[in-house]
Amino acid sequence: MGLVEQEIKRFEKRQCEEDFIFYQAMEEVIHSIKPLLESDDRYRRYAILDRLIVPDRIIKFKVQWFNDKNEIEVNNGFRVQFNNALGPYKGGLRFHPTVNEGVLKFLGFEQIFKNALTGLNMGGAKGGSDFDPKGKSDFEVMKFCSAFMTELHKYIGPRIDVPAGDIGVGSREIGYLYGEYKKITSRYEGVLTGKPYMFGGSLLRPEATGYGVVYFTEAMLELEGKEPLKDKVCCVSGAGNVALHTIEKLQAIGAIVVTCSDSKGTIYDKRGVDLELLKKIKEVKRGSLEEYAKYHPESKYIPVSEYPEDGHAVWEFPCYGAFPCATQNELTDVDATNLIENGVVFVSEGANMPCTPEAIDLFLSHGVCFAPAKAANAGGVAVSEFEMSQNASMSRWNYEKVDEMLKTTMRQICKRVALTAKEYGVEGNYIDGANIASFKRIADAMINEGI
Ligand code: NDP
Ligand code: 2IT
């Protein structure tokens, strides 16, 4: 039995139900880094894999708060501080009913590699709660955020651990969390990123993940000798922060985005989606996409109840490129088969791990260019680091500067990933390239800092 097979067997024994999703993320990395482990036995001697798959610590706490009816509500709060070999722990907070320790371990694990790929100095972490902001009043969200920070503030700091947003956590939530941190500690400092601009947020942080995905895709298409995005039809899933800004940048460069989706259904608008309306429905009113079809009767709304078995309506339409930007495992083998039959040329992951392993195998075996999340969506955390730099030096950078730095970072990641894949004999495989390049950077730091 080879080295990696032995490792997988050992890891399998530790697997439990909740950790299934974490195991999925881990297995992909282990598979990719096989050639690296075989070429350099230091990684085995220093037990890097064994040390990397166990978080430094998992903080779990109770969050108690009053709803608008003055009733007491209780939620679980978490922060998984995974690895800080390269810098302070860094990663988002997710507020969604599906949040549990396993989901946050998967996200924290991915974050270590993503942050390493940016070339910046950040470790990996993730946190959040099973609190559901949907249907809650602004005051309820504020009271929950205050209660959450009452516990979280003990474990974070600008040089310790710097949380940001993720699903269900945008600038409103970050604002309330920051306000509470300041009240408790009396410190006005860069302890969170994605802050509203008025108290230290960076220009372009809200747009950064979506814009970055498009910058990465442009670079990948160039390297792979494929046609650019202008005038090409693209399908996007999701209708949150990442999806809306992916659509915005795609439209700005002349691509035609025909789909978007939320947890209740999908919109197909073959003339190209109306982004202004979309933002009004999802960002301002926090409503359902169903409303979109009322304003544009020529578009089609497909509720989740009408989705095909194991598939999703958003991936049924022909497109040049697909951008899954909603959530994990949202694009299955059924969807991949549809996309391939319809001639898809590339898939770029805006969400974290949105494609199932079976879908990815199909894309790779059919020559579809595949941009994995930890490389393609690293623009958000990269601009978070720019926000930390601005806060630390008490300076403000203009929009053009941040945009230029974001673009350069995404192009550099793409190049590094492609070159690494070539060096390790898997040219064109951006998954292996990303995993090997980031693992190397983290592992070398771990070796050099000792146990
Ligand atoms: P938002 O909360 O802004 O939007 C999430 C979108 O996905 C919404 O349209 C939501 O639908 C939909 N969605 C969420 N969960 C589910 C589910 N279980 N089933 C179906 N649809 C779902 O989050 P973001 O846009 O910030 O995050 C989207 C993805 O991008 C996540 O995977 C996140 O981890 C990743 N990401 C985010 C970054 C950031 O900076 N925000 C950076 C890098 C990655 P509805 O509106 O109905 O709730
Ligand atoms: O998944 C991610 O990269 C994020 N949610 C953003 C993390 C951050 O610290 O900006």
Short mmCIF file of C-alpha atoms and ligand atoms in Angstrom, two decimals:
data_model
loop_
_atom_site.label_atom_id
_atom_site.label_comp_id
_atom_site.label_asym_id
_atom_site.label_seq_id
_atom_site.Cartn_x
_atom_site.Cartn_y
_atom_site.Cartn_z
CA MET A 1 0.00 0.00 0.00
CA GLY A 2 1.37 3.42 -0.99
CA LEU A 3 1.92 6.26 1.38
CA VAL A 4 -1.19 8.22 0.49
CA GLU A 5 -3.44 5.13 0.58
CA GLN A 6 -2.19 4.47 4.12
CA GLU A 7 -2.99 8.06 5.05
CA ILE A 8 -6.52 7.80 3.60
CA LYS A 9 -7.16 4.58 5.55
CA ARG A 10 -6.09 6.27 8.76
CA PHE A 11 -8.24 9.30 8.09
CA GLU A 12 -11.23 7.13 7.22
CA LYS A 13 -11.17 5.62 10.68
CA ARG A 14 -11.59 9.09 12.19
CA GLN A 15 -14.54 9.91 9.97
CA CYS A 16 -17.93 10.54 11.55
CA GLU A 17 -21.28 11.55 10.10
CA GLU A 18 -20.91 15.30 10.65
CA ASP A 19 -17.37 15.26 9.31
CA PHE A 20 -18.42 13.79 5.95
CA ILE A 21 -18.13 17.10 4.15
CA PHE A 22 -14.76 17.78 5.78
CA TYR A 23 -13.59 14.39 4.60
CA GLN A 24 -14.62 15.27 1.03
CA ALA A 25 -12.40 18.37 1.11
CA MET A 26 -9.52 16.50 2.72
CA GLU A 27 -9.64 13.57 0.31
CA GLU A 28 -9.25 15.88 -2.69
CA VAL A 29 -6.13 17.47 -1.19
CA ILE A 30 -4.59 14.10 -0.27
CA HIS A 31 -5.18 12.80 -3.77
CA SER A 32 -3.65 15.89 -5.39
CA ILE A 33 -0.49 16.07 -3.32
CA LYS A 34 0.50 12.45 -3.95
CA PRO A 35 3.30 13.36 -6.41
CA LEU A 36 4.65 15.97 -3.99
CA LEU A 37 4.74 13.52 -1.06
CA GLU A 38 6.48 10.97 -3.21
CA SER A 39 9.11 13.45 -4.38
CA ASP A 40 10.03 14.87 -0.96
CA ASP A 41 10.01 12.69 2.17
CA ARG A 42 10.33 15.68 4.53
CA TYR A 43 6.53 16.06 4.47
CA ARG A 44 6.16 12.50 5.78
CA ARG A 45 8.93 12.84 8.37
CA TYR A 46 7.42 16.02 9.75
CA ALA A 47 3.93 14.40 9.74
CA ILE A 48 2.54 17.43 7.92
CA LEU A 49 -0.71 15.77 6.83
CA ASP A 50 -1.45 14.41 10.27
CA ARG A 51 -0.86 17.84 11.77
CA LEU A 52 -2.72 19.75 9.07
CA ILE A 53 -5.99 17.85 9.24
CA VAL A 54 -6.51 18.55 12.94
CA PRO A 55 -7.62 22.13 13.72
CA ASP A 56 -5.48 24.02 16.23
CA ARG A 57 -8.67 24.52 18.24
CA ILE A 58 -12.45 24.49 17.88
CA ILE A 59 -14.22 27.05 20.01
CA LYS A 60 -17.89 26.31 20.66
CA PHE A 61 -20.16 28.63 22.60
CA LYS A 62 -23.77 29.34 23.48
CA VAL A 63 -25.46 32.43 22.03
CA GLN A 64 -28.50 33.68 23.98
CA TRP A 65 -30.56 36.61 22.75
CA PHE A 66 -34.05 38.17 22.89
CA ASN A 67 -36.28 38.13 19.81
CA ASP A 68 -38.77 40.93 19.06
CA LYS A 69 -41.42 39.21 21.16
CA ASN A 70 -39.03 39.40 24.11
CA GLU A 71 -38.64 35.62 24.12
CA ILE A 72 -35.24 34.05 24.76
CA GLU A 73 -33.61 32.27 21.81
CA VAL A 74 -30.53 30.06 21.94
CA ASN A 75 -28.11 29.22 19.12
CA ASN A 76 -24.75 27.48 18.76
CA GLY A 77 -21.72 29.62 17.94
CA PHE A 78 -18.37 28.32 16.62
CA ARG A 79 -14.92 29.40 15.57
CA VAL A 80 -12.60 26.79 14.05
CA GLN A 81 -9.03 28.13 14.22
CA PHE A 82 -7.43 25.68 11.85
CA ASN A 83 -3.85 26.67 11.12
CA ASN A 84 -1.78 29.82 11.56
CA ALA A 85 1.54 28.77 10.04
CA LEU A 86 1.43 31.60 7.50
CA GLY A 87 -0.23 34.38 9.51
CA PRO A 88 -3.14 35.24 11.82
CA TYR A 89 -6.17 32.95 11.50
CA LYS A 90 -8.40 34.38 8.76
CA GLY A 91 -11.74 33.35 7.31
CA GLY A 92 -15.42 34.15 7.24
CA LEU A 93 -18.40 33.66 9.52
CA ARG A 94 -21.47 31.83 8.20
CA PHE A 95 -24.96 32.28 9.67
CA HIS A 96 -27.19 29.55 8.26
CA PRO A 97 -29.34 26.80 9.84
CA THR A 98 -27.11 24.12 8.23
CA VAL A 99 -24.00 25.30 10.10
CA ASN A 100 -22.37 22.67 12.33
CA GLU A 101 -18.84 21.73 13.33
CA GLY A 102 -18.28 19.53 10.25
CA VAL A 103 -19.27 22.25 7.78
CA LEU A 104 -17.01 24.77 9.50
CA LYS A 105 -14.12 22.28 9.58
CA PHE A 106 -14.47 21.79 5.81
CA LEU A 107 -14.60 25.54 5.23
CA GLY A 108 -11.70 26.24 7.61
CA PHE A 109 -9.57 23.52 6.00
CA GLU A 110 -10.20 24.93 2.50
CA GLN A 111 -9.44 28.41 3.80
CA ILE A 112 -5.88 27.44 4.86
CA PHE A 113 -5.07 26.48 1.26
CA LYS A 114 -6.93 29.38 -0.35
CA ASN A 115 -5.19 31.92 1.85
CA ALA A 116 -1.80 30.35 1.13
CA LEU A 117 -2.45 30.64 -2.62
CA THR A 118 -2.88 34.42 -2.38
CA GLY A 119 0.82 34.65 -1.49
CA LEU A 120 -0.18 36.84 1.48
CA ASN A 121 0.38 36.08 5.17
CA MET A 122 -2.84 34.61 6.50
CA GLY A 123 -3.67 31.38 8.29
CA GLY A 124 -7.01 29.60 7.89
CA ALA A 125 -10.17 29.67 10.03
CA LYS A 126 -13.96 29.68 9.77
CA GLY A 127 -16.79 30.29 12.16
CA GLY A 128 -20.46 30.99 12.42
CA SER A 129 -23.76 29.89 13.84
CA ASP A 130 -26.90 27.90 13.07
CA PHE A 131 -28.78 31.22 13.48
CA ASP A 132 -30.97 31.96 10.44
CA PRO A 133 -31.05 35.69 9.58
CA LYS A 134 -33.91 35.06 7.14
CA GLY A 135 -37.19 36.55 8.30
CA LYS A 136 -35.54 38.27 11.28
CA SER A 137 -35.91 42.01 11.85
CA ASP A 138 -32.88 44.31 11.79
CA PHE A 139 -33.11 44.58 15.57
CA GLU A 140 -33.13 40.80 15.97
CA VAL A 141 -30.06 40.48 13.74
CA MET A 142 -28.39 43.24 15.78
CA LYS A 143 -29.21 41.55 19.10
CA PHE A 144 -27.98 38.19 17.82
CA CYS A 145 -24.70 39.72 16.52
CA SER A 146 -24.10 41.46 19.85
CA ALA A 147 -24.67 38.22 21.77
CA PHE A 148 -22.41 36.29 19.35
CA MET A 149 -19.60 38.83 19.79
CA THR A 150 -19.96 38.74 23.59
CA GLU A 151 -18.31 35.32 23.38
CA LEU A 152 -16.26 35.58 20.16
CA HIS A 153 -14.30 38.69 21.20
CA LYS A 154 -12.27 36.62 23.67
CA TYR A 155 -10.64 34.67 20.88
CA ILE A 156 -10.01 37.22 18.10
CA GLY A 157 -7.74 40.20 17.46
CA PRO A 158 -6.05 41.96 14.52
CA ARG A 159 -2.91 39.81 14.95
CA ILE A 160 -4.71 36.72 16.29
CA ASP A 161 -7.79 35.90 14.24
CA VAL A 162 -9.68 38.18 11.85
CA PRO A 163 -13.19 36.99 10.85
CA ALA A 164 -15.17 38.30 7.84
CA GLY A 165 -18.43 37.49 6.04
CA ASP A 166 -19.76 34.39 4.30
CA ILE A 167 -23.29 33.05 3.72
CA GLY A 168 -25.76 35.10 5.76
CA VAL A 169 -23.08 37.53 6.94
CA GLY A 170 -22.69 40.73 4.93
CA SER A 171 -21.79 44.29 5.81
CA ARG A 172 -24.90 44.72 8.01
CA GLU A 173 -23.89 41.80 10.25
CA ILE A 174 -20.18 42.76 10.22
CA GLY A 175 -21.21 46.30 11.23
CA TYR A 176 -23.18 45.06 14.26
CA LEU A 177 -20.41 42.61 15.22
CA TYR A 178 -17.81 45.35 14.98
CA GLY A 179 -19.93 47.76 17.03
CA GLU A 180 -20.17 45.20 19.84
CA TYR A 181 -16.44 44.37 19.72
CA LYS A 182 -15.64 48.07 20.06
CA LYS A 183 -18.06 48.45 22.96
CA ILE A 184 -16.58 45.51 24.86
CA THR A 185 -12.89 46.19 24.22
CA SER A 186 -12.81 49.96 23.59
CA ARG A 187 -10.54 49.21 20.64
CA TYR A 188 -11.03 50.64 17.15
CA GLU A 189 -8.94 48.22 15.15
CA GLY A 190 -8.99 45.88 12.16
CA VAL A 191 -10.40 42.85 13.95
CA LEU A 192 -13.00 42.10 11.25
CA THR A 193 -12.91 42.62 7.49
CA GLY A 194 -15.78 43.44 5.18
CA LYS A 195 -16.63 46.38 7.46
CA PRO A 196 -18.79 49.17 6.09
CA TYR A 197 -16.52 51.79 4.45
CA MET A 198 -17.46 54.44 7.03
CA PHE A 199 -15.58 52.64 9.79
CA GLY A 200 -12.59 51.23 8.04
CA GLY A 201 -13.86 48.85 5.38
CA SER A 202 -11.92 48.61 2.13
CA LEU A 203 -13.32 49.86 -1.14
CA LEU A 204 -14.12 46.89 -3.39
CA ARG A 205 -14.32 44.30 -0.57
CA PRO A 206 -18.04 43.68 -1.28
CA GLU A 207 -17.30 43.13 -4.98
CA ALA A 208 -13.95 41.35 -4.53
CA THR A 209 -14.96 37.67 -4.55
CA GLY A 210 -17.19 37.92 -7.63
CA TYR A 211 -14.87 40.22 -9.56
CA GLY A 212 -11.93 38.00 -8.62
CA VAL A 213 -13.67 34.89 -9.98
CA VAL A 214 -14.05 36.63 -13.34
CA TYR A 215 -10.44 37.90 -13.34
CA PHE A 216 -9.24 34.37 -12.59
CA THR A 217 -11.43 32.93 -15.36
CA GLU A 218 -10.14 35.45 -17.91
CA ALA A 219 -6.56 34.48 -17.04
CA MET A 220 -7.34 30.75 -17.22
CA LEU A 221 -9.04 31.05 -20.61
CA GLU A 222 -6.04 32.97 -21.93
CA LEU A 223 -3.58 30.33 -20.65
CA GLU A 224 -5.68 27.50 -22.06
CA GLY A 225 -6.05 29.16 -25.47
CA LYS A 226 -9.85 29.46 -25.21
CA GLU A 227 -11.98 32.31 -26.51
CA PRO A 228 -12.53 35.27 -24.12
CA LEU A 229 -15.81 35.90 -22.31
CA LYS A 230 -17.10 38.80 -24.40
CA ASP A 231 -20.47 37.94 -26.04
CA LYS A 232 -20.42 34.48 -24.45
CA VAL A 233 -23.45 33.03 -22.64
CA CYS A 234 -22.77 32.17 -18.98
CA CYS A 235 -24.85 30.51 -16.26
CA VAL A 236 -24.46 31.69 -12.66
CA SER A 237 -26.10 30.11 -9.60
CA GLY A 238 -26.88 31.95 -6.37
CA ALA A 239 -28.13 35.48 -5.88
CA GLY A 240 -26.01 36.60 -2.94
CA ASN A 241 -22.81 38.58 -2.59
CA VAL A 242 -20.63 36.34 -4.76
CA ALA A 243 -23.21 35.66 -7.48
CA LEU A 244 -24.32 39.29 -7.87
CA HIS A 245 -20.77 40.60 -8.26
CA THR A 246 -19.79 37.77 -10.59
CA ILE A 247 -22.76 38.77 -12.75
CA GLU A 248 -21.82 42.45 -12.48
CA LYS A 249 -18.26 41.91 -13.73
CA LEU A 250 -19.34 39.44 -16.42
CA GLN A 251 -21.83 41.97 -17.77
CA ALA A 252 -19.21 44.75 -17.60
CA ILE A 253 -16.91 42.79 -19.91
CA GLY A 254 -19.73 41.95 -22.33
CA ALA A 255 -20.74 38.40 -21.36
CA ILE A 256 -24.43 37.45 -21.30
CA VAL A 257 -25.58 35.95 -18.00
CA VAL A 258 -28.83 34.05 -18.45
CA THR A 259 -29.42 32.48 -15.01
CA CYS A 260 -29.31 33.05 -11.28
CA SER A 261 -30.90 31.16 -8.38
CA ASP A 262 -31.70 31.22 -4.69
CA SER A 263 -32.72 28.58 -2.18
CA LYS A 264 -36.30 28.61 -3.53
CA GLY A 265 -35.83 28.64 -7.31
CA THR A 266 -34.05 29.59 -10.53
CA ILE A 267 -34.48 32.43 -13.01
CA TYR A 268 -33.74 31.92 -16.69
CA ASP A 269 -33.73 35.13 -18.71
CA LYS A 270 -32.33 34.54 -22.16
CA ARG A 271 -31.85 38.26 -22.92
CA GLY A 272 -29.51 38.50 -19.96
CA VAL A 273 -30.51 39.00 -16.32
CA ASP A 274 -31.54 42.46 -15.13
CA LEU A 275 -28.94 43.05 -12.42
CA GLU A 276 -30.46 46.26 -11.12
CA LEU A 277 -33.74 44.51 -10.43
CA LEU A 278 -31.93 41.51 -8.97
CA LYS A 279 -30.07 43.72 -6.50
CA LYS A 280 -33.31 45.44 -5.52
CA ILE A 281 -35.00 42.10 -4.80
CA LYS A 282 -32.11 40.34 -3.05
CA GLU A 283 -30.01 43.12 -1.46
CA VAL A 284 -32.60 45.77 -0.58
CA LYS A 285 -35.80 43.79 0.01
CA ARG A 286 -34.11 40.48 0.92
CA GLY A 287 -36.95 38.84 -1.02
CA SER A 288 -37.43 35.82 -3.29
CA LEU A 289 -36.43 35.54 -6.95
CA GLU A 290 -40.02 34.68 -7.78
CA GLU A 291 -40.60 38.44 -7.83
CA TYR A 292 -38.17 38.84 -10.76
CA ALA A 293 -40.52 37.02 -13.14
CA LYS A 294 -43.33 39.41 -12.21
CA TYR A 295 -41.32 42.34 -13.61
CA HIS A 296 -40.01 40.32 -16.57
CA PRO A 297 -42.83 38.00 -17.68
CA GLU A 298 -40.72 36.79 -20.63
CA SER A 299 -38.22 35.26 -18.18
CA LYS A 300 -38.81 31.86 -16.61
CA TYR A 301 -39.00 31.09 -12.87
CA ILE A 302 -38.47 27.45 -11.94
CA PRO A 303 -39.26 26.68 -8.28
CA VAL A 304 -37.12 24.11 -6.45
CA SER A 305 -40.09 21.69 -6.40
CA GLU A 306 -39.81 21.41 -10.20
CA TYR A 307 -36.08 20.63 -10.28
CA PRO A 308 -35.09 17.32 -11.85
CA GLU A 309 -34.06 14.54 -9.47
CA ASP A 310 -30.48 15.06 -8.22
CA GLY A 311 -30.13 18.01 -10.57
CA HIS A 312 -30.69 21.76 -10.55
CA ALA A 313 -32.56 23.83 -13.10
CA VAL A 314 -29.78 26.39 -13.38
CA TRP A 315 -27.42 23.88 -15.07
CA GLU A 316 -29.92 22.71 -17.68
CA PHE A 317 -29.31 25.63 -20.03
CA PRO A 318 -26.62 25.72 -22.75
CA CYS A 319 -23.68 27.98 -21.88
CA TYR A 320 -20.03 28.64 -22.63
CA GLY A 321 -19.16 28.83 -18.93
CA ALA A 322 -20.73 27.92 -15.58
CA PHE A 323 -20.19 29.82 -12.32
CA PRO A 324 -21.64 27.96 -9.31
CA CYS A 325 -21.81 30.71 -6.65
CA ALA A 326 -24.37 29.51 -4.06
CA THR A 327 -23.19 26.74 -1.74
CA GLN A 328 -21.35 23.41 -1.33
CA ASN A 329 -22.26 20.37 -3.47
CA GLU A 330 -24.87 22.33 -5.44
CA LEU A 331 -23.64 20.99 -8.82
CA THR A 332 -23.99 17.21 -9.15
CA ASP A 333 -22.99 14.59 -11.73
CA VAL A 334 -26.46 14.97 -13.28
CA ASP A 335 -25.82 18.70 -13.71
CA ALA A 336 -22.30 18.10 -15.04
CA THR A 337 -23.67 15.68 -17.63
CA ASN A 338 -26.19 18.30 -18.77
CA LEU A 339 -23.54 20.99 -19.01
CA ILE A 340 -21.15 18.76 -20.95
CA GLU A 341 -23.88 17.65 -23.37
CA ASN A 342 -24.65 21.33 -23.92
CA GLY A 343 -21.00 22.06 -24.78
CA VAL A 344 -19.75 23.87 -21.67
CA VAL A 345 -16.10 25.00 -22.08
CA PHE A 346 -15.23 25.93 -18.48
CA VAL A 347 -16.52 25.84 -14.90
CA SER A 348 -15.32 28.40 -12.34
CA GLU A 349 -16.24 27.84 -8.70
CA GLY A 350 -17.40 31.03 -6.95
CA ALA A 351 -18.85 29.20 -3.94
CA ASN A 352 -16.72 26.95 -1.71
CA MET A 353 -16.67 23.37 -3.07
CA PRO A 354 -19.93 23.74 -5.06
CA CYS A 355 -19.20 20.77 -7.36
CA THR A 356 -19.44 17.19 -6.12
CA PRO A 357 -16.38 14.93 -6.68
CA GLU A 358 -18.41 12.98 -9.29
CA ALA A 359 -19.20 16.18 -11.20
CA ILE A 360 -15.54 17.22 -11.14
CA ASP A 361 -14.42 13.81 -12.47
CA LEU A 362 -16.83 14.23 -15.38
CA PHE A 363 -15.57 17.74 -16.17
CA LEU A 364 -11.93 16.66 -16.10
CA SER A 365 -12.49 13.55 -18.19
CA HIS A 366 -14.33 15.61 -20.82
CA GLY A 367 -11.65 18.30 -21.11
CA VAL A 368 -13.70 21.06 -19.46
CA CYS A 369 -11.40 23.75 -17.96
CA PHE A 370 -12.04 23.66 -14.23
CA ALA A 371 -11.19 26.50 -11.83
CA PRO A 372 -11.41 25.21 -8.23
CA ALA A 373 -12.84 27.42 -5.49
CA LYS A 374 -9.70 27.76 -3.42
CA ALA A 375 -8.01 29.46 -6.38
CA ALA A 376 -10.92 31.10 -8.21
CA ASN A 377 -12.70 32.69 -5.23
CA ALA A 378 -9.58 33.82 -3.34
CA GLY A 379 -10.21 37.45 -4.36
CA GLY A 380 -12.50 38.03 -1.37
CA VAL A 381 -9.96 37.05 1.24
CA ALA A 382 -7.17 38.81 -0.69
CA VAL A 383 -9.02 42.12 -0.45
CA SER A 384 -9.73 41.30 3.20
CA GLU A 385 -5.96 41.27 3.68
CA PHE A 386 -5.76 44.62 1.87
CA GLU A 387 -8.33 45.89 4.39
CA MET A 388 -6.16 44.62 7.26
CA SER A 389 -3.14 46.43 5.77
CA GLN A 390 -5.08 49.67 5.41
CA ASN A 391 -6.38 49.43 9.00
CA ALA A 392 -2.92 48.65 10.41
CA SER A 393 -1.36 51.65 8.66
CA MET A 394 -4.40 53.92 9.22
CA SER A 395 -4.58 54.59 5.47
CA ARG A 396 -7.24 54.38 2.75
CA TRP A 397 -6.57 53.12 -0.75
CA ASN A 398 -8.60 54.28 -3.73
CA TYR A 399 -10.81 52.03 -5.82
CA GLU A 400 -8.41 51.84 -8.79
CA LYS A 401 -5.52 50.75 -6.58
CA VAL A 402 -7.51 47.94 -4.90
CA ASP A 403 -8.93 46.78 -8.23
CA GLU A 404 -5.49 46.67 -9.83
CA MET A 405 -4.07 44.73 -6.86
CA LEU A 406 -7.00 42.30 -6.96
CA LYS A 407 -6.54 41.71 -10.67
CA THR A 408 -2.79 41.18 -10.28
CA THR A 409 -3.35 38.77 -7.36
CA MET A 410 -5.88 36.67 -9.31
CA ARG A 411 -3.64 36.50 -12.39
CA GLN A 412 -0.66 35.51 -10.24
CA ILE A 413 -2.65 32.75 -8.53
CA CYS A 414 -3.77 31.43 -11.91
CA LYS A 415 -0.23 31.42 -13.27
CA ARG A 416 1.21 29.80 -10.14
CA VAL A 417 -1.42 27.08 -10.19
CA ALA A 418 -0.94 26.35 -13.90
CA LEU A 419 2.87 26.26 -13.59
CA THR A 420 2.74 23.97 -10.55
CA ALA A 421 0.42 21.57 -12.38
CA LYS A 422 2.87 21.46 -15.28
CA GLU A 423 5.86 20.95 -12.96
CA TYR A 424 4.18 17.94 -11.32
CA GLY A 425 3.09 16.31 -14.58
CA VAL A 426 -0.61 17.19 -14.46
CA GLU A 427 -0.69 20.09 -16.93
CA GLY A 428 -4.11 21.75 -17.21
CA ASN A 429 -5.31 20.30 -13.90
CA TYR A 430 -5.97 23.42 -11.81
CA ILE A 431 -7.19 21.37 -8.83
CA ASP A 432 -3.93 19.50 -8.40
CA GLY A 433 -1.93 22.65 -9.21
CA ALA A 434 -3.77 24.63 -6.52
CA ASN A 435 -3.51 21.91 -3.89
CA ILE A 436 0.19 21.24 -4.48
CA ALA A 437 1.22 24.92 -4.62
CA SER A 438 -0.63 25.82 -1.42
CA PHE A 439 0.31 22.65 0.49
CA LYS A 440 3.98 23.32 -0.25
CA ARG A 441 3.82 26.86 1.09
CA ILE A 442 2.01 25.83 4.30
CA ALA A 443 4.10 22.69 4.86
CA ASP A 444 7.40 24.53 4.40
CA ALA A 445 6.31 27.11 6.98
CA MET A 446 5.30 24.34 9.40
CA ILE A 447 8.64 22.60 8.97
CA ASN A 448 10.57 25.82 9.50
CA GLU A 449 8.74 26.86 12.65
CA GLY A 450 9.20 23.50 14.35
CA ILE A 451 6.65 21.63 16.42
P1 NDP B 1 -24.91 35.03 0.51
O1 NDP B 1 -25.53 34.71 1.81
O2 NDP B 1 -24.73 36.44 0.13
O3 NDP B 1 -25.66 34.29 -0.69
C1 NDP B 1 -25.81 32.91 -0.72
C2 NDP B 1 -26.68 32.52 -1.90
O4 NDP B 1 -26.72 31.12 -2.02
C3 NDP B 1 -28.12 32.97 -1.77
O5 NDP B 1 -28.64 33.22 -3.05
C4 NDP B 1 -28.79 31.79 -1.11
O6 NDP B 1 -30.19 31.74 -1.38
C5 NDP B 1 -28.07 30.65 -1.77
N1 NDP B 1 -27.95 29.48 -0.85
C6 NDP B 1 -27.35 29.44 0.35
N2 NDP B 1 -27.45 28.22 0.92
C7 NDP B 1 -28.17 27.49 0.06
C8 NDP B 1 -28.61 26.15 0.08
N3 NDP B 1 -28.33 25.31 1.11
N4 NDP B 1 -29.31 25.72 -1.02
C9 NDP B 1 -29.56 26.56 -2.05
N5 NDP B 1 -29.17 27.84 -2.11
C10 NDP B 1 -28.47 28.30 -1.08
O7 NDP B 1 -23.48 34.28 0.54
P2 NDP B 1 -22.20 34.54 -0.36
O8 NDP B 1 -22.59 34.98 -1.72
O9 NDP B 1 -21.26 35.37 0.43
O10 NDP B 1 -21.58 33.08 -0.42
C11 NDP B 1 -21.88 32.17 -1.48
C12 NDP B 1 -20.78 31.13 -1.55
O11 NDP B 1 -19.51 31.79 -1.79
C13 NDP B 1 -20.55 30.31 -0.28
O12 NDP B 1 -20.11 29.03 -0.65
C14 NDP B 1 -19.40 31.04 0.42
O13 NDP B 1 -18.70 30.20 1.29
C15 NDP B 1 -18.56 31.42 -0.80
N6 NDP B 1 -17.61 32.51 -0.61
C16 NDP B 1 -17.99 33.73 -0.13
C17 NDP B 1 -17.07 34.74 -0.02
C18 NDP B 1 -17.45 36.11 0.44
O14 NDP B 1 -16.56 36.99 0.47
N7 NDP B 1 -18.70 36.38 0.81
C19 NDP B 1 -15.66 34.55 -0.38
C20 NDP B 1 -15.38 33.25 -0.97
C21 NDP B 1 -16.34 32.29 -1.05
P3 NDP B 1 -31.23 32.62 -0.50
O15 NDP B 1 -31.10 34.03 -1.01
O16 NDP B 1 -32.55 32.02 -0.77
O17 NDP B 1 -30.78 32.47 0.90
O1 2IT B 2 -14.61 31.75 1.90
C1 2IT B 2 -14.02 32.85 1.97
O2 2IT B 2 -12.92 33.04 1.45
C2 2IT B 2 -14.70 33.95 2.67
N1 2IT B 2 -15.83 33.77 3.13
C3 2IT B 2 -14.00 35.26 2.88
C4 2IT B 2 -12.99 35.16 4.00
C5 2IT B 2 -12.37 36.47 4.41
O3 2IT B 2 -11.72 36.43 5.46
O4 2IT B 2 -12.49 37.48 3.73
#
